[in-house]
Short mmCIF file of N, CA and C in Angstrom, two decimals:
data_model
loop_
_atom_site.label_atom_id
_atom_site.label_comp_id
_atom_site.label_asym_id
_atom_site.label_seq_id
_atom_site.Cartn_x
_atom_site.Cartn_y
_atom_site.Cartn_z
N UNK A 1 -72.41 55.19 -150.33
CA UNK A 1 -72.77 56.14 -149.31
C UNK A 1 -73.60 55.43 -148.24
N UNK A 2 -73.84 56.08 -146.99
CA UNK A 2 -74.21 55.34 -146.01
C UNK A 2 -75.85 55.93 -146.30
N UNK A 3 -76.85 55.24 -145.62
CA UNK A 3 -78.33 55.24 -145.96
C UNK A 3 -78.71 56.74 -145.38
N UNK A 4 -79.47 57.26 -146.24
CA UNK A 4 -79.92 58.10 -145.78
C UNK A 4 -80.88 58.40 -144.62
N UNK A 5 -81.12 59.22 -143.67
CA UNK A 5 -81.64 58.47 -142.40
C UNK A 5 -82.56 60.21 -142.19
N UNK A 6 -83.14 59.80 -141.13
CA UNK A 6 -84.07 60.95 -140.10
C UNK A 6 -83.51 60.78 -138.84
N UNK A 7 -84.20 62.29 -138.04
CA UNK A 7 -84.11 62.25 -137.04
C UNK A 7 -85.16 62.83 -136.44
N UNK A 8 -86.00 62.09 -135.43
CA UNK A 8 -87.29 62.61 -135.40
C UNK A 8 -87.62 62.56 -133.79
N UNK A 9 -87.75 63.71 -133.09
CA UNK A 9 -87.84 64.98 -133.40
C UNK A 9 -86.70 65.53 -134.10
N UNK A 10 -87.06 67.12 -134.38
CA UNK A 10 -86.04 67.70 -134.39
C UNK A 10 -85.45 68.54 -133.28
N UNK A 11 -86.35 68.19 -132.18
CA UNK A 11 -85.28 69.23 -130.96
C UNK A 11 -85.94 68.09 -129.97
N UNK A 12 -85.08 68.42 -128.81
CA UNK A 12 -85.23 66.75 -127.72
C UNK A 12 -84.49 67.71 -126.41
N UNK A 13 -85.33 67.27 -125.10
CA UNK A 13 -84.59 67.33 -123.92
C UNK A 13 -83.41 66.44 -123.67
N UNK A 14 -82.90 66.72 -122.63
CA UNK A 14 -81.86 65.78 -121.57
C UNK A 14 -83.05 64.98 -121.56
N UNK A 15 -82.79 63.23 -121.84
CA UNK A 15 -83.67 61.81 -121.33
C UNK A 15 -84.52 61.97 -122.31
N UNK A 16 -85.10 62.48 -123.00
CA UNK A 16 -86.16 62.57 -124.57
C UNK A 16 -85.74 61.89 -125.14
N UNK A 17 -86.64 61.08 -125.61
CA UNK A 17 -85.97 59.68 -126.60
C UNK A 17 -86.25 60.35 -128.48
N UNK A 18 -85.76 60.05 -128.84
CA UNK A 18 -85.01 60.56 -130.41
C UNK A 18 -85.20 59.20 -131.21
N UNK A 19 -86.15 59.38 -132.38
CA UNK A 19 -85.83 57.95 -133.06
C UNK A 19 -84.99 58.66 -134.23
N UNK A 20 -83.65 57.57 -135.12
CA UNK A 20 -83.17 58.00 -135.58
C UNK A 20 -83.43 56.46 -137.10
N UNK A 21 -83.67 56.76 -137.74
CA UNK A 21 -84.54 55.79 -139.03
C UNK A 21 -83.78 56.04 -140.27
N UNK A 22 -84.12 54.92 -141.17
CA UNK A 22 -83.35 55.11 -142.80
C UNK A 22 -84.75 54.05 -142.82
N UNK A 23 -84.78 54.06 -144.74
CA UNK A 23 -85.39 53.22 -144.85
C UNK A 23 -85.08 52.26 -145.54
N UNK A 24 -85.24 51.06 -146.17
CA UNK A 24 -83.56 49.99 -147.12
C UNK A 24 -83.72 50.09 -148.41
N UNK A 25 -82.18 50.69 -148.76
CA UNK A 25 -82.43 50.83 -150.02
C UNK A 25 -82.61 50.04 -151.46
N UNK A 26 -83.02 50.39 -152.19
CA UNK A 26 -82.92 49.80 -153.48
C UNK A 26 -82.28 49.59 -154.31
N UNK A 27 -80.83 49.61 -154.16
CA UNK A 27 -79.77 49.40 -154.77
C UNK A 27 -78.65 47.82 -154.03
N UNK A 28 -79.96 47.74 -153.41
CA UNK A 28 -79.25 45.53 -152.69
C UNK A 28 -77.88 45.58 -151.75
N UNK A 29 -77.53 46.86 -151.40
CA UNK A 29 -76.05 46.95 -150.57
C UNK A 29 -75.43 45.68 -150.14
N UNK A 30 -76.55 44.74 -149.86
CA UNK A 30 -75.93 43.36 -148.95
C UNK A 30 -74.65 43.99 -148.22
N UNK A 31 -75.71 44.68 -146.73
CA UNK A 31 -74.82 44.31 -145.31
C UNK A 31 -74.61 43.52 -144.82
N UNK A 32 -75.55 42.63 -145.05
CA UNK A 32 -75.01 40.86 -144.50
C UNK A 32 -76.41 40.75 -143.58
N UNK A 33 -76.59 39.67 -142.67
CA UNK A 33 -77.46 39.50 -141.42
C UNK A 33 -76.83 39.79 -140.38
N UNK A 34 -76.21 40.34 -140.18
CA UNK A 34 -75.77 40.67 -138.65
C UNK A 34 -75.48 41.87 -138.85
N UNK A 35 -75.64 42.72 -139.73
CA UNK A 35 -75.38 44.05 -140.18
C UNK A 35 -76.15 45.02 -138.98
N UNK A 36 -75.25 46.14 -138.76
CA UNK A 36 -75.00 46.88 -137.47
C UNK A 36 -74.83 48.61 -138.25
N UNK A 37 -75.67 49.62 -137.81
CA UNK A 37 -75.49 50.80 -137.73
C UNK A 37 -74.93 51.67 -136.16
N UNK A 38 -74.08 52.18 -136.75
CA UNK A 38 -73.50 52.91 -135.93
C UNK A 38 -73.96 54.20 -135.69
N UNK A 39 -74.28 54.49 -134.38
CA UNK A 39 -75.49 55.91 -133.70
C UNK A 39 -74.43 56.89 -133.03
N UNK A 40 -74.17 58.02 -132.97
CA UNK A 40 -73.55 58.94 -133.09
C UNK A 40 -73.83 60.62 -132.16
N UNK A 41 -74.14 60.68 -131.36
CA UNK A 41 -74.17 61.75 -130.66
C UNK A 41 -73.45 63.19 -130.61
N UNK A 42 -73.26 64.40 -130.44
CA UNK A 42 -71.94 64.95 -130.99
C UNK A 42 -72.55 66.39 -130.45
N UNK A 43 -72.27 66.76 -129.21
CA UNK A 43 -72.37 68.32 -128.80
C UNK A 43 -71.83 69.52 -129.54
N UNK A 44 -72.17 70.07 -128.95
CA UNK A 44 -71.48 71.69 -129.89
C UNK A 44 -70.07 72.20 -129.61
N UNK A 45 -69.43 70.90 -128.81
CA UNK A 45 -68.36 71.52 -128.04
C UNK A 45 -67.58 70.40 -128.98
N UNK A 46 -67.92 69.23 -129.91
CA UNK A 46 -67.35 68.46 -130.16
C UNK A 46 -67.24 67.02 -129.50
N UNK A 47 -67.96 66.89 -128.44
CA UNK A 47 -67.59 65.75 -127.36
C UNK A 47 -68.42 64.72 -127.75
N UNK A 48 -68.34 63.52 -128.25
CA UNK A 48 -69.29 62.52 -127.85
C UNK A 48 -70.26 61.90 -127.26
N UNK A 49 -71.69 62.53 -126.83
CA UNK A 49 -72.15 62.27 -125.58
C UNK A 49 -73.06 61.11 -125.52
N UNK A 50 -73.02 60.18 -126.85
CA UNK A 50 -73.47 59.06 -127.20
C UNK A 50 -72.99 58.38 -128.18
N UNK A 51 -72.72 56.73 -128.15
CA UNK A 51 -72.00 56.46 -129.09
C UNK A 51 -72.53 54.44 -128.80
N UNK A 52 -73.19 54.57 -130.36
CA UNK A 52 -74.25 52.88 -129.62
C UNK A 52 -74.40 52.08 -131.48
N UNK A 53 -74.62 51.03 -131.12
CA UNK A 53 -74.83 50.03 -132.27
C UNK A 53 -76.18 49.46 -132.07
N UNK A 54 -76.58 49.17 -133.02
CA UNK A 54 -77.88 48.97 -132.99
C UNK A 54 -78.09 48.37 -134.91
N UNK A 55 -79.27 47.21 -134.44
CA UNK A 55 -78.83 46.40 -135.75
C UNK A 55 -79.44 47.00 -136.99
N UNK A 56 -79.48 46.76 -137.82
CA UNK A 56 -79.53 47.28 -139.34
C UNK A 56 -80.14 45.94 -140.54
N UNK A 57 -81.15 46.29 -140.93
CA UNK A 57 -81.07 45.35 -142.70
C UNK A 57 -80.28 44.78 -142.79
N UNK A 58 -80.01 43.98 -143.71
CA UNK A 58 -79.27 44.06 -144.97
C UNK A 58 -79.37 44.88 -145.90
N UNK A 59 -80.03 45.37 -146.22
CA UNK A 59 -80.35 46.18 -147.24
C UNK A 59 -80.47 47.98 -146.59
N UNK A 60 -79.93 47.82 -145.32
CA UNK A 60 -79.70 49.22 -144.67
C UNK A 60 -81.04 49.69 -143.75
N UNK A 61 -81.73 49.38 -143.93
CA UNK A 61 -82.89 49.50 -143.19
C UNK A 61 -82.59 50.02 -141.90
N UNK A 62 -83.27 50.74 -140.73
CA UNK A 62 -83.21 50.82 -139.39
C UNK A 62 -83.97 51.77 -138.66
N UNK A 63 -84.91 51.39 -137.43
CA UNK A 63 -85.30 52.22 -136.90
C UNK A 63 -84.57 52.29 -135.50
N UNK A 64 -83.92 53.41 -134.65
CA UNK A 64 -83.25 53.31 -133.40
C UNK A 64 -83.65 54.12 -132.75
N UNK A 65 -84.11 53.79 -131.17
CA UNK A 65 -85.03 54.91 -130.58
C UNK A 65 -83.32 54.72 -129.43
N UNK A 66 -83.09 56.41 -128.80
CA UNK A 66 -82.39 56.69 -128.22
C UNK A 66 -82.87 57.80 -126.99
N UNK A 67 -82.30 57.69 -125.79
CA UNK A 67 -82.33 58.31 -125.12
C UNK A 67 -81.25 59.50 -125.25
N UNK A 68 -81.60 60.79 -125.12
CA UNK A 68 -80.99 62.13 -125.48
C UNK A 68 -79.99 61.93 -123.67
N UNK A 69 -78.70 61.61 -124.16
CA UNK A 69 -77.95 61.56 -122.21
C UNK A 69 -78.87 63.09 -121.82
N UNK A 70 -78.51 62.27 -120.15
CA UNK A 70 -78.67 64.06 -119.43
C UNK A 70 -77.86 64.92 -119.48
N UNK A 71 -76.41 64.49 -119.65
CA UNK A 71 -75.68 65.55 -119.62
C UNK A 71 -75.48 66.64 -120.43
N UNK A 72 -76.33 66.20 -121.81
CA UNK A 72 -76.41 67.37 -122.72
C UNK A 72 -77.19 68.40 -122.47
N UNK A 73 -75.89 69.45 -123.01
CA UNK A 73 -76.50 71.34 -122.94
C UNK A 73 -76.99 71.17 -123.97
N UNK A 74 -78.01 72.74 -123.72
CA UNK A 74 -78.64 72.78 -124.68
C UNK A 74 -78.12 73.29 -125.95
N UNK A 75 -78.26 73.88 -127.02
CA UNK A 75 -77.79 74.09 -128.20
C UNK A 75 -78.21 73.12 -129.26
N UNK A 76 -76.85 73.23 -130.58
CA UNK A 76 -77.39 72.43 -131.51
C UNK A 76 -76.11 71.18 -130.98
N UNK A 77 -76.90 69.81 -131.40
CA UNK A 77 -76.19 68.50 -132.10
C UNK A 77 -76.04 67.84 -133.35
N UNK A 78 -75.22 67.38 -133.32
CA UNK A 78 -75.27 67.00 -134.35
C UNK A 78 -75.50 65.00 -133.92
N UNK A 79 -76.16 64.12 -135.25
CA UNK A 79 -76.57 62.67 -134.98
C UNK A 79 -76.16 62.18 -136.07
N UNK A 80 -75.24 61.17 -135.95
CA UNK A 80 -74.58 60.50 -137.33
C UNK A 80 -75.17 58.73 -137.02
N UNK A 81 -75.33 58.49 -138.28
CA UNK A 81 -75.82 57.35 -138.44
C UNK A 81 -74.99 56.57 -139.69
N UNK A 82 -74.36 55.44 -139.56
CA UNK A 82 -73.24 54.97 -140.42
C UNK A 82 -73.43 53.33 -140.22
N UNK A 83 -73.25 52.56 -141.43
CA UNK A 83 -72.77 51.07 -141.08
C UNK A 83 -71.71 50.91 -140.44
N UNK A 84 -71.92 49.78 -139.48
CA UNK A 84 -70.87 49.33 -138.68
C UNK A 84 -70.08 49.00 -139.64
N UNK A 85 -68.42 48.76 -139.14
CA UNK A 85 -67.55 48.07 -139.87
C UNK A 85 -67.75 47.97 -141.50
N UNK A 86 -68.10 49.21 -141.88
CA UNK A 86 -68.31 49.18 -143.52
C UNK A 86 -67.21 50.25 -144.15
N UNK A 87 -66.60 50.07 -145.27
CA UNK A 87 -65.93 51.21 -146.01
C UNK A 87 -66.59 51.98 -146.76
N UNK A 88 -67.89 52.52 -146.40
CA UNK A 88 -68.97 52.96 -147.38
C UNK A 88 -68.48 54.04 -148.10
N UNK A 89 -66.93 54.37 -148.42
CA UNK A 89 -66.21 55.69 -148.77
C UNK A 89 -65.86 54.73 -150.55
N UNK A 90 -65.75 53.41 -150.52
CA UNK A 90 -65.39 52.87 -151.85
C UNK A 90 -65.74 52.70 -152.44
N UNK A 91 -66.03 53.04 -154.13
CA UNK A 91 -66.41 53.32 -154.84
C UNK A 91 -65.54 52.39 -156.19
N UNK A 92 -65.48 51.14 -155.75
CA UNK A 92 -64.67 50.76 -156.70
C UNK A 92 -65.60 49.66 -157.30
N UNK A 93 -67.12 48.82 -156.50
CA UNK A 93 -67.86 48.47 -156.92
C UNK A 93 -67.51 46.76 -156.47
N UNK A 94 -66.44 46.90 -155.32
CA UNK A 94 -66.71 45.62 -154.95
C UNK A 94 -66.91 44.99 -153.10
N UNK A 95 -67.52 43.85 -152.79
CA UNK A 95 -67.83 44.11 -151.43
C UNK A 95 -66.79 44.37 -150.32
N UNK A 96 -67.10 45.66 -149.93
CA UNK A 96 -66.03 45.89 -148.86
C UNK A 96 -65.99 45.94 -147.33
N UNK A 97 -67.15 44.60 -147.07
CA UNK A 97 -67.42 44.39 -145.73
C UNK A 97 -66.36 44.10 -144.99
N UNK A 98 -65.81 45.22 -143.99
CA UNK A 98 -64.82 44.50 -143.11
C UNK A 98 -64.92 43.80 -142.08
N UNK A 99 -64.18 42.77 -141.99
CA UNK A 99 -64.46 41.48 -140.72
C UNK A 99 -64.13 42.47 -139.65
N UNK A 100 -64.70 41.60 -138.45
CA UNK A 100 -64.36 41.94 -137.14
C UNK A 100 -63.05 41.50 -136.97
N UNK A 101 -62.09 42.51 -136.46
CA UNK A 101 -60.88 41.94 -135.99
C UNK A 101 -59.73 42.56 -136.74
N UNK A 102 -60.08 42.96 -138.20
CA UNK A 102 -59.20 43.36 -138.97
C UNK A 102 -58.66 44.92 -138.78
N UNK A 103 -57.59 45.50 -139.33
CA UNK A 103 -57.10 46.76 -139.10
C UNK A 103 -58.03 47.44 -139.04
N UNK A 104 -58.13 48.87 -138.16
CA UNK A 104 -59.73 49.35 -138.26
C UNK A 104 -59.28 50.43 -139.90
N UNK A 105 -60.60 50.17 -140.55
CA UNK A 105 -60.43 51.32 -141.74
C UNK A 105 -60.25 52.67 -141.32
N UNK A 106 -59.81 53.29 -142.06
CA UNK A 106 -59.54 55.01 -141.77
C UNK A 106 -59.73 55.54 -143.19
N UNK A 107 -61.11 56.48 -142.69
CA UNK A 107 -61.92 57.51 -144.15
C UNK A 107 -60.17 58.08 -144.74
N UNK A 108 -60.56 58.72 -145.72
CA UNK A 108 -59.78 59.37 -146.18
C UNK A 108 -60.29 60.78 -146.81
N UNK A 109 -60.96 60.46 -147.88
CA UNK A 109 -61.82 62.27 -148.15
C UNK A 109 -63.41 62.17 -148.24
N UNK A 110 -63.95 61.46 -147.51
CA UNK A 110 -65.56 61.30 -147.66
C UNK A 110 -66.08 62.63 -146.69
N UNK A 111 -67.21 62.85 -147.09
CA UNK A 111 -67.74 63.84 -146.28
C UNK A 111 -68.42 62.99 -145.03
N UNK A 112 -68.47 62.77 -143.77
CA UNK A 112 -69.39 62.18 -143.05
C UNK A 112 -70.68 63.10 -142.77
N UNK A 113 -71.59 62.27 -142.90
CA UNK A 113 -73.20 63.03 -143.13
C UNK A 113 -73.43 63.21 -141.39
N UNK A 114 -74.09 63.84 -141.24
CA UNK A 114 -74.94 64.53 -139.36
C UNK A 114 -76.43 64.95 -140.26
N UNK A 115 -77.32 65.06 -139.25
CA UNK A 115 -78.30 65.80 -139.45
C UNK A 115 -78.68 66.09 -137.88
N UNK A 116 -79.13 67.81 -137.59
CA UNK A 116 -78.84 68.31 -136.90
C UNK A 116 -80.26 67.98 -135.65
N UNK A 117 -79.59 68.10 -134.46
CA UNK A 117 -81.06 67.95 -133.38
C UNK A 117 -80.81 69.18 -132.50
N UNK A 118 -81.72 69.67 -132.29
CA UNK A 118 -81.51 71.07 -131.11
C UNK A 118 -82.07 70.39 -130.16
N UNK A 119 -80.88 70.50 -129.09
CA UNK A 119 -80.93 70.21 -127.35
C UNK A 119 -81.87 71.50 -126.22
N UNK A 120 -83.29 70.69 -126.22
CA UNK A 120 -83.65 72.18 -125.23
C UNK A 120 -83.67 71.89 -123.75
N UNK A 121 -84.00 72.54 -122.95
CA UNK A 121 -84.20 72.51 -121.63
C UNK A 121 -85.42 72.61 -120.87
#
């Protein structure tokens, strides 16, 4: 599973910066050193209104401070936080770091985690 993370605040203007954090876990994941979390933005309409990498542990670690775009209405969002280029859906117990370059993976029945930010004005 991908690290469990925060999102702090929980409600943010248009331009309000949002830190979004995990802390590394204790189970040794070895992401590698160049290991990359993937930051996730996601309006109520479905649209993408942020979408950024930002580096990570090895061991999953990460703190990422973000600017909330302006173009977001207000309502709820949703903020996903995921390893880059990882199959974190396999469960077979062996390393499934994917190289850069290779077919891109495609989930199949994992739940992808959000935790929610309310957009105010």
């Amino acid at each position: 599973m991908p690290p469990d993370y925060q999102v702090s605040p929980s409600s943010a203007g248009p331009g309000d910066v949002v830190t979004v954090s995990a802390p590394e876990a204790k189970c040794d994941p070895r992401y590698g050193s160049d290991a990359q979390v993937r930051i996730v933005l996601t309006d109520a309409s479905g649209e993408d209104v942020l979408n950024t990498l930002a580096p990570m542990s090895d061991a999953g670690g990460f703190t990422v401070m973000v600017n909330v775009p302006l173009i977001s209405s207000p309502g709820l969002m949703a903020v996903k936080a995921e390893p880059f280029g990882v199959d974190w859906c396999d469960d077979t117990g062996t390393n499934n770091r994917a190289n850069q370059g290779e077919v891109e993976l495609e989930r199949a029945s994992c739940a992808e985690p959000s935790k929610p930010l309310t957009i105010t004005k």
